[in-house]
Coordinates of C-alpha atoms and ligand atoms in Angstrom, one line a residue:
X279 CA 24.6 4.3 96.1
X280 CA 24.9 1.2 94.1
X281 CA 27.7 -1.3 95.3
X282 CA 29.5 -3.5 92.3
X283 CA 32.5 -6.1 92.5
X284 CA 32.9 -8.8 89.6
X285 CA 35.3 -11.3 89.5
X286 CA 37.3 -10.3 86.0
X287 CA 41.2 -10.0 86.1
X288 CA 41.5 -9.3 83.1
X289 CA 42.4 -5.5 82.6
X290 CA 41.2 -5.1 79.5
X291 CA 37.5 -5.9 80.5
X292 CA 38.1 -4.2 83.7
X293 CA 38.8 -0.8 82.3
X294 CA 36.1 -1.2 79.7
X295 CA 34.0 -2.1 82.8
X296 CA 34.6 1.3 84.4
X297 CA 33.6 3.0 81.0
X298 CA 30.7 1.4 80.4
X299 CA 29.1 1.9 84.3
X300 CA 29.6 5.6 83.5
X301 CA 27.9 5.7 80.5
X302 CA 25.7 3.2 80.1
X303 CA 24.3 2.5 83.6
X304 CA 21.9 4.6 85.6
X305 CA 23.3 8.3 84.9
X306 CA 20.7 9.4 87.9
X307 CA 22.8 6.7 90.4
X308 CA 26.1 7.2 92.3
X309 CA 28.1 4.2 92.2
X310 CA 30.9 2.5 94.0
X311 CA 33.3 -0.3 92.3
X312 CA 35.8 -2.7 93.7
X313 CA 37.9 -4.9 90.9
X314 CA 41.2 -6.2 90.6
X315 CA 43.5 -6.4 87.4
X316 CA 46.2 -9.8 87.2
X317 CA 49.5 -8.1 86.3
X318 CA 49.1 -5.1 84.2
X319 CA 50.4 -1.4 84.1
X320 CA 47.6 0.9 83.8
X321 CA 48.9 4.4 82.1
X322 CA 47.1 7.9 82.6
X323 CA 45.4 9.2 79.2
X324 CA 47.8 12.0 78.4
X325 CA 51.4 9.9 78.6
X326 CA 53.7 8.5 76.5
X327 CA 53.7 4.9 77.0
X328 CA 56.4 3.9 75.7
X329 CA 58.4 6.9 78.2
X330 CA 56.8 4.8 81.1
X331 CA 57.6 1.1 80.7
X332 CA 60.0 -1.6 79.9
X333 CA 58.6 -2.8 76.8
X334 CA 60.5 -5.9 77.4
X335 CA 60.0 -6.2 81.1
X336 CA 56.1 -6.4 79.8
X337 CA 56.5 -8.6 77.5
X338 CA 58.5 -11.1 79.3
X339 CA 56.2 -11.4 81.7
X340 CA 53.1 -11.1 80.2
X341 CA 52.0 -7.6 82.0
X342 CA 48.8 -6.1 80.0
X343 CA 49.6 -2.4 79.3
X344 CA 46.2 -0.5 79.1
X345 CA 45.9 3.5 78.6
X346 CA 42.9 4.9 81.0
X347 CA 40.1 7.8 80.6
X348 CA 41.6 10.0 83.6
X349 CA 44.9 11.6 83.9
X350 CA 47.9 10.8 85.7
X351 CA 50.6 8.9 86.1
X352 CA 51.5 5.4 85.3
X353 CA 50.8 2.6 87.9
X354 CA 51.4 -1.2 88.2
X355 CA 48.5 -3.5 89.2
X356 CA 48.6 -7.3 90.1
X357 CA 46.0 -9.4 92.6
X358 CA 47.7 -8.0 95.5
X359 CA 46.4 -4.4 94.7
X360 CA 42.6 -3.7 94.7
X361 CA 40.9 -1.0 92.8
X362 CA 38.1 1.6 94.0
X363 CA 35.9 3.5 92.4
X364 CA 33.5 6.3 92.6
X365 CA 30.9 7.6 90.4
X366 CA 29.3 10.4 91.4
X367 CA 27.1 13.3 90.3
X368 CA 29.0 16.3 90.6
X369 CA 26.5 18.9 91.3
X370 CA 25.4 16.6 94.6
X371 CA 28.3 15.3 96.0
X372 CA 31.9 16.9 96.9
X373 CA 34.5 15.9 94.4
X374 CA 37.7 16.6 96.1
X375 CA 40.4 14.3 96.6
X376 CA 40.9 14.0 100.1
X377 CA 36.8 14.2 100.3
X378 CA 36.5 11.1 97.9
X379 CA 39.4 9.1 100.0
X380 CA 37.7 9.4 103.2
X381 CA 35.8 6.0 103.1
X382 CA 39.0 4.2 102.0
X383 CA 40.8 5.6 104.8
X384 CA 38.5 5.0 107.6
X385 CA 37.8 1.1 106.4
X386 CA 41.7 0.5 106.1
X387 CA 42.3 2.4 109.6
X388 CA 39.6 0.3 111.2
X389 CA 41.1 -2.5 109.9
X390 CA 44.7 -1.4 111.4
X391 CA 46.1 0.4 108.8
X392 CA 46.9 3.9 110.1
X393 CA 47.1 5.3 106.3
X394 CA 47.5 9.5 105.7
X395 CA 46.3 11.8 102.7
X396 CA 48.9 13.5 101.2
X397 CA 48.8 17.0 99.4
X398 CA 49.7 14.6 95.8
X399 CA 46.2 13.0 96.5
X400 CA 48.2 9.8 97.4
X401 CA 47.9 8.0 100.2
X402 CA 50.4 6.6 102.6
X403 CA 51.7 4.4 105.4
X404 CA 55.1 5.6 107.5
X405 CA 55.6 8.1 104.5
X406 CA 55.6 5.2 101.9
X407 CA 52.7 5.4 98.7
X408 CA 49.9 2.7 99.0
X409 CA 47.3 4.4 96.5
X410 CA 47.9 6.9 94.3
X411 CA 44.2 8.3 92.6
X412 CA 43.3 9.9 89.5
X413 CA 40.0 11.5 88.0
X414 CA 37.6 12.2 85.4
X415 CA 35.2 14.5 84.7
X416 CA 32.2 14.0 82.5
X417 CA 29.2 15.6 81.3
X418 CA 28.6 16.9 85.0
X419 CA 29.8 13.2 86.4
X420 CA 33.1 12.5 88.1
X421 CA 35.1 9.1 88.2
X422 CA 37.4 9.3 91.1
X423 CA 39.3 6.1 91.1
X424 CA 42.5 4.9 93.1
X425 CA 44.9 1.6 93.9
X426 CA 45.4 0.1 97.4
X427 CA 48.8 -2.0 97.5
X428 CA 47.9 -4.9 100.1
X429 CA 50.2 -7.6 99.2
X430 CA 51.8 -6.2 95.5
X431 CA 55.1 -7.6 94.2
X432 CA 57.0 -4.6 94.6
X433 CA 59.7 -6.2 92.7
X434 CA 57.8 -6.3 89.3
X435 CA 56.2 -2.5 90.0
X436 CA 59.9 -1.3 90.4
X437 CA 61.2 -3.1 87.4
X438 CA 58.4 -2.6 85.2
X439 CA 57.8 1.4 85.0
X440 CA 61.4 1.8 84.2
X441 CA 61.8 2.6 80.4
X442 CA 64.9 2.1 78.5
X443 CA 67.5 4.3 78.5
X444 CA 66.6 6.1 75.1
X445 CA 66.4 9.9 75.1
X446 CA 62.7 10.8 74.6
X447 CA 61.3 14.2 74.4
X448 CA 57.4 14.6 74.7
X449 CA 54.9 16.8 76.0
X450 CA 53.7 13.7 77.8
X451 CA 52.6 13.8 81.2
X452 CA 55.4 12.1 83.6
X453 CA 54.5 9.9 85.9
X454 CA 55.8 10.9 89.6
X455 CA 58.2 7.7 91.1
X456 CA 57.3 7.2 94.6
X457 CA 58.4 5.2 97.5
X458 CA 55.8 2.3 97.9
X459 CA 55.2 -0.2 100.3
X460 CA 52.1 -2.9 101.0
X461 CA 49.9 -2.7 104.0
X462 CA 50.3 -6.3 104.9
X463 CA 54.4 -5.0 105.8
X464 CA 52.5 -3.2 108.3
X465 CA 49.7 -5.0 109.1
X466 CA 50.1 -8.4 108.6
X467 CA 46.8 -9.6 108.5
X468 CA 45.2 -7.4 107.0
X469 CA 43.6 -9.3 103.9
X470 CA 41.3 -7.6 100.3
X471 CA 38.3 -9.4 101.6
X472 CA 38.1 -8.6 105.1
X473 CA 39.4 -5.4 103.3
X474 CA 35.7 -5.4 101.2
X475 CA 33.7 -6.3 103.6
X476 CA 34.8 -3.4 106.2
X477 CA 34.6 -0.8 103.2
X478 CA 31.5 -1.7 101.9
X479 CA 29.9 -1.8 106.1
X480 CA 31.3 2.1 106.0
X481 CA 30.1 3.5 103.2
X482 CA 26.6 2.0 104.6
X483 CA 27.2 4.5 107.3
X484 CA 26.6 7.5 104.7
X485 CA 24.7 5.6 102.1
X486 CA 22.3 3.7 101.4
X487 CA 23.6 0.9 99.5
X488 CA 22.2 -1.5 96.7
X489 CA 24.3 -4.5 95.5
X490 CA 24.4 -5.0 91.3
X491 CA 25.6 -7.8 89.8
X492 CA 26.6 -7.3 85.8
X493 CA 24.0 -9.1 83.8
X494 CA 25.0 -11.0 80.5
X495 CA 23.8 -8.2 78.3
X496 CA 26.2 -5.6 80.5
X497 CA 29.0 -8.2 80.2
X498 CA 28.4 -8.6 76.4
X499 CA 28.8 -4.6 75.8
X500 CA 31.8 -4.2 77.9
X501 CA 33.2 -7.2 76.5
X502 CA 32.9 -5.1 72.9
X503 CA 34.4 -2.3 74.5
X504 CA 37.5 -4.1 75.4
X505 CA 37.7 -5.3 72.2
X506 CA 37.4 -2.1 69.9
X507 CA 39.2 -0.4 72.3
X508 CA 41.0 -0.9 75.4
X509 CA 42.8 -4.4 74.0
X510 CA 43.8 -2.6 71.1
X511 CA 47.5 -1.1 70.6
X512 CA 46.0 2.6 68.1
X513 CA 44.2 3.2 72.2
X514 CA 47.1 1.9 74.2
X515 CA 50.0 2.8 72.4
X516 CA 49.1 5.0 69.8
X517 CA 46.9 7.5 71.7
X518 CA 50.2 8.6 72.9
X519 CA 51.9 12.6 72.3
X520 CA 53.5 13.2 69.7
X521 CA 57.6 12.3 70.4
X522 CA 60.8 12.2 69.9
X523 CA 63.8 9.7 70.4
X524 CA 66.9 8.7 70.0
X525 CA 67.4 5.0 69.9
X526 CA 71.4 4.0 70.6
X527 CA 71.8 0.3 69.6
X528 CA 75.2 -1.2 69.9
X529 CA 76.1 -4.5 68.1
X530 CA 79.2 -7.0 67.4
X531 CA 80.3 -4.7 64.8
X532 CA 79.0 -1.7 65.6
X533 CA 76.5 0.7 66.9
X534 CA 73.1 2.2 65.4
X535 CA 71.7 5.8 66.4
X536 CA 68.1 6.2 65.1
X537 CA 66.5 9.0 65.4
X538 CA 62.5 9.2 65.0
X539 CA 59.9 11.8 65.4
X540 CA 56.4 10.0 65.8
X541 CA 52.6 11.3 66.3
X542 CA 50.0 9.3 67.3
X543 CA 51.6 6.0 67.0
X544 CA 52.9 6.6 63.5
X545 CA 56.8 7.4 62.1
X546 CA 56.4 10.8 61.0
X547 CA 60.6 11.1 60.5
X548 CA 63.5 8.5 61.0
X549 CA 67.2 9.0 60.8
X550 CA 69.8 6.3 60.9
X551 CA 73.4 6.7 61.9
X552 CA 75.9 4.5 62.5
X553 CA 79.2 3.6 60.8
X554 CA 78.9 0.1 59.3
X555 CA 76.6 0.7 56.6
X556 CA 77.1 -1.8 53.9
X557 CA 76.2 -1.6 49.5
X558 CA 72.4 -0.8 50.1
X559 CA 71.7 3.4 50.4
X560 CA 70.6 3.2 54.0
X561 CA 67.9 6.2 53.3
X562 CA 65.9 3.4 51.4
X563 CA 65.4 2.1 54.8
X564 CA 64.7 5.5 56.1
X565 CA 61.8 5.7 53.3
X566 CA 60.3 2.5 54.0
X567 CA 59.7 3.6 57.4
X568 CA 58.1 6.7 57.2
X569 CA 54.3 6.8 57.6
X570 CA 54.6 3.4 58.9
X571 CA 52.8 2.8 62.5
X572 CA 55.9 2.0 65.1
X573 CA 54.9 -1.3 66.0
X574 CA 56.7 -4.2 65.3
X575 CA 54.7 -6.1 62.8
X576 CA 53.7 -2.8 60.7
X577 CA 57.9 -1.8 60.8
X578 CA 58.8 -5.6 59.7
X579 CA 56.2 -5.3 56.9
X580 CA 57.4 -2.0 55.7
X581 CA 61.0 -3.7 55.3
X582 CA 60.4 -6.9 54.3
X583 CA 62.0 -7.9 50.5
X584 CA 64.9 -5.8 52.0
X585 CA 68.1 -7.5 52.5
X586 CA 69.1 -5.7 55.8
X587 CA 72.1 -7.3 56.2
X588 CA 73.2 -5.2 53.6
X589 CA 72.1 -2.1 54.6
X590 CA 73.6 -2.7 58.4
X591 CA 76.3 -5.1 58.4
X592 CA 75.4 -8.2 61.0
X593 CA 71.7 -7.3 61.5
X594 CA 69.0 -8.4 60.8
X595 CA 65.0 -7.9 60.4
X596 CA 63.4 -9.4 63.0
X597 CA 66.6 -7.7 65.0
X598 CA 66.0 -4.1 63.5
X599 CA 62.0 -4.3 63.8
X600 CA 62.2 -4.9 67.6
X601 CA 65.1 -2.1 68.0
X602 CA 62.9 -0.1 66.3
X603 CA 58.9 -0.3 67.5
X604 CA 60.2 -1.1 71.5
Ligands
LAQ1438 N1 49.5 0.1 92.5 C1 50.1 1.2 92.9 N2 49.6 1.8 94.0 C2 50.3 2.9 94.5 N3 51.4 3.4 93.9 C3 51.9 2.8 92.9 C4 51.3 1.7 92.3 N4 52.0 1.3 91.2 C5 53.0 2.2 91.1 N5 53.0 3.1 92.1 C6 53.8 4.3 92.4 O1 53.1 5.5 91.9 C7 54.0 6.1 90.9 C8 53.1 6.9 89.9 O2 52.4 7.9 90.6 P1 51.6 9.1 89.9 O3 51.1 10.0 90.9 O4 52.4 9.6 88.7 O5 50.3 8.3 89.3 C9 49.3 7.7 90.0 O6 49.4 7.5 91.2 C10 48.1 7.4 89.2 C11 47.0 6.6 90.0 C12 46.0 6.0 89.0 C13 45.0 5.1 89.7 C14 44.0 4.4 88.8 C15 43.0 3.6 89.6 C16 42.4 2.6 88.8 S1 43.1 2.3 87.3 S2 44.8 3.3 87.7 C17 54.8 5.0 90.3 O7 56.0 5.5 89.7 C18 55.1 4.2 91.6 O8 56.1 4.8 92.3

């Protein structure tokens, strides 16, 4: 089994990182990862992003939002979480959850953590979520992958899977809130390195184990990666279900309801109600949105020369763009 760490943060590369070990490296090798994002939300590949975050919240506090290969639910990351990894070849190696875990277990248990599998494939301390897990299943290769909480702000995680209150209906896959807590509550010197150090000493128990360190070439393609895919907002945001919402905005003056129906990141219908409409014919608004991707740059383009104050009575673009794509 080949052992990797590297020192990125930054979610974007990390996530492309993951990719390309699975398809790039050694198909013949079963691999085991450690990594850590800065403050991100990483959201399983069938969900509706947008149904799992406070846009907001994100932006506000600079939180990367990055859509994943496996399934799942949505989870928050900062450098008091670790990530694990395992590639494996399924026809050789067991591939169920609770299988996959064991390593993590025994490493946090000899370290004082007396963590439990759950039947949800997460695991837990005094009844309270520390790692959720998800999978992926390739071309006869499984990624198991999962989060350990060690010293997480748990006020950001709570705050920032919270959408807005806007009625969306998808066929996107939910994520399941949880009580969570951090190991260090429980342990409170338990620490990510000593952490890597006793996980790496037990999986040399089973395995033998052979250290890789990225080269510049591997760095160079994953760096790609990140950029054609996992930075962008089509694979982040757009990948999502097709949906639909109802957006309530209330204003000095008056309120807004818009409804839109959107598929893969694009406006495929909008309605706008409300009952301070001024001159302009507000379904000239309505026009100029359809088609149009529902971010905020593409939705300000697709209205600008429009005087929207006249439309809507005491708004404004930049106002109705942000209402709109968040
Ligand atoms: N970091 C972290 N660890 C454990 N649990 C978390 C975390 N962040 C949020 N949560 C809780 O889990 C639920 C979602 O649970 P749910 O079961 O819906 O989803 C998961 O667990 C997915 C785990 C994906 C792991 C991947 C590994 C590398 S990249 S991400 C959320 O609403 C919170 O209550």
């Amino acid at each position: 089994m080949i052992f990797i760490e590297w020192p990125d943060t930054d979610a974007y590369f990390n996530l492309a990182a993951e990719e390309y070990i699975f398809q790039q490296l050694d198909k013949n090798q079963d691999y085991a990862l450690l990594w850590q994002n800065r403050n991100a939300v990483i959201v399983g590949k069938h969900q509706n992003t947008i149904e799992e975050i406070n846009q907001d919240f994100v932006e506000e506090h600079d939180i990367q939002v990055v859509r994943r290969q496996s399934g799942g639910g949505a989870v928050y990351h900062d450098l008091g979480n670790l990530n694990y990894t395992f590639i494996i070849n399924t026809q050789t190696s067991l591939y169920d959850f609770k299988e996959l875990s064991l390593p993590i277990v025994h490493a946090l248990q000899r370290l004082g953590a007396q963590v439990e599998f759950t039947g949800r494939n997460d695991l837990v301390l005094d009844g309270k979520k520390i790692s959720g897990a998800a999978q992926m299943i390739k071309q006869g290769r499984l990624l198991h992958h999962g989060t350990l909480l060690f010293h997480s702000n748990l006020e950001m995680l709570g705050k920032v899977l919270v959408a807005k209150p806007a009625k969306i209906e998808s066929k996107g896959i939910k994520s399941v809130r949880s009580r969570v807590t951090n190991m260090r509550d429980y342990v409170p010197d338990i620490s990510i390195d000593q952490f890597k150090s006793t996980f790496v000493q037990t999986l040399a128990e089973e395995h033998d184990i052979t250290r890789y360190e990225l080269s510049a070439a591997d760095r160079a393609a994953i760096s790609a990666l990140a950029a054609e895919k996992y930075s962008t907002w089509d694979w982040n945001y757009g990948q999502s279900p097709e949906y639909d919402v109802k957006k309530e905005y209330r204003f000095d003056g008056g309120g807004l309801s818009i409804y839109l129906k959107v598929n893969k990141g694009v406006i495929q219908s909008v309605r706008i109600f409300g009952d301070y409409f001024g001159a302009g014919e507000i379904s000239d608004v309505e026009e100029r949105l359809q088609s149009v991707t529902i971010r905020e740059d593409a939705v300000k383009a697709a209205l600008s020369g429009l005087e929207i104050n006249d439309y809507i009575h005491g708004l404004d673009l930049d106002t109705l763009a942000h209402f709109i794509a968040v």
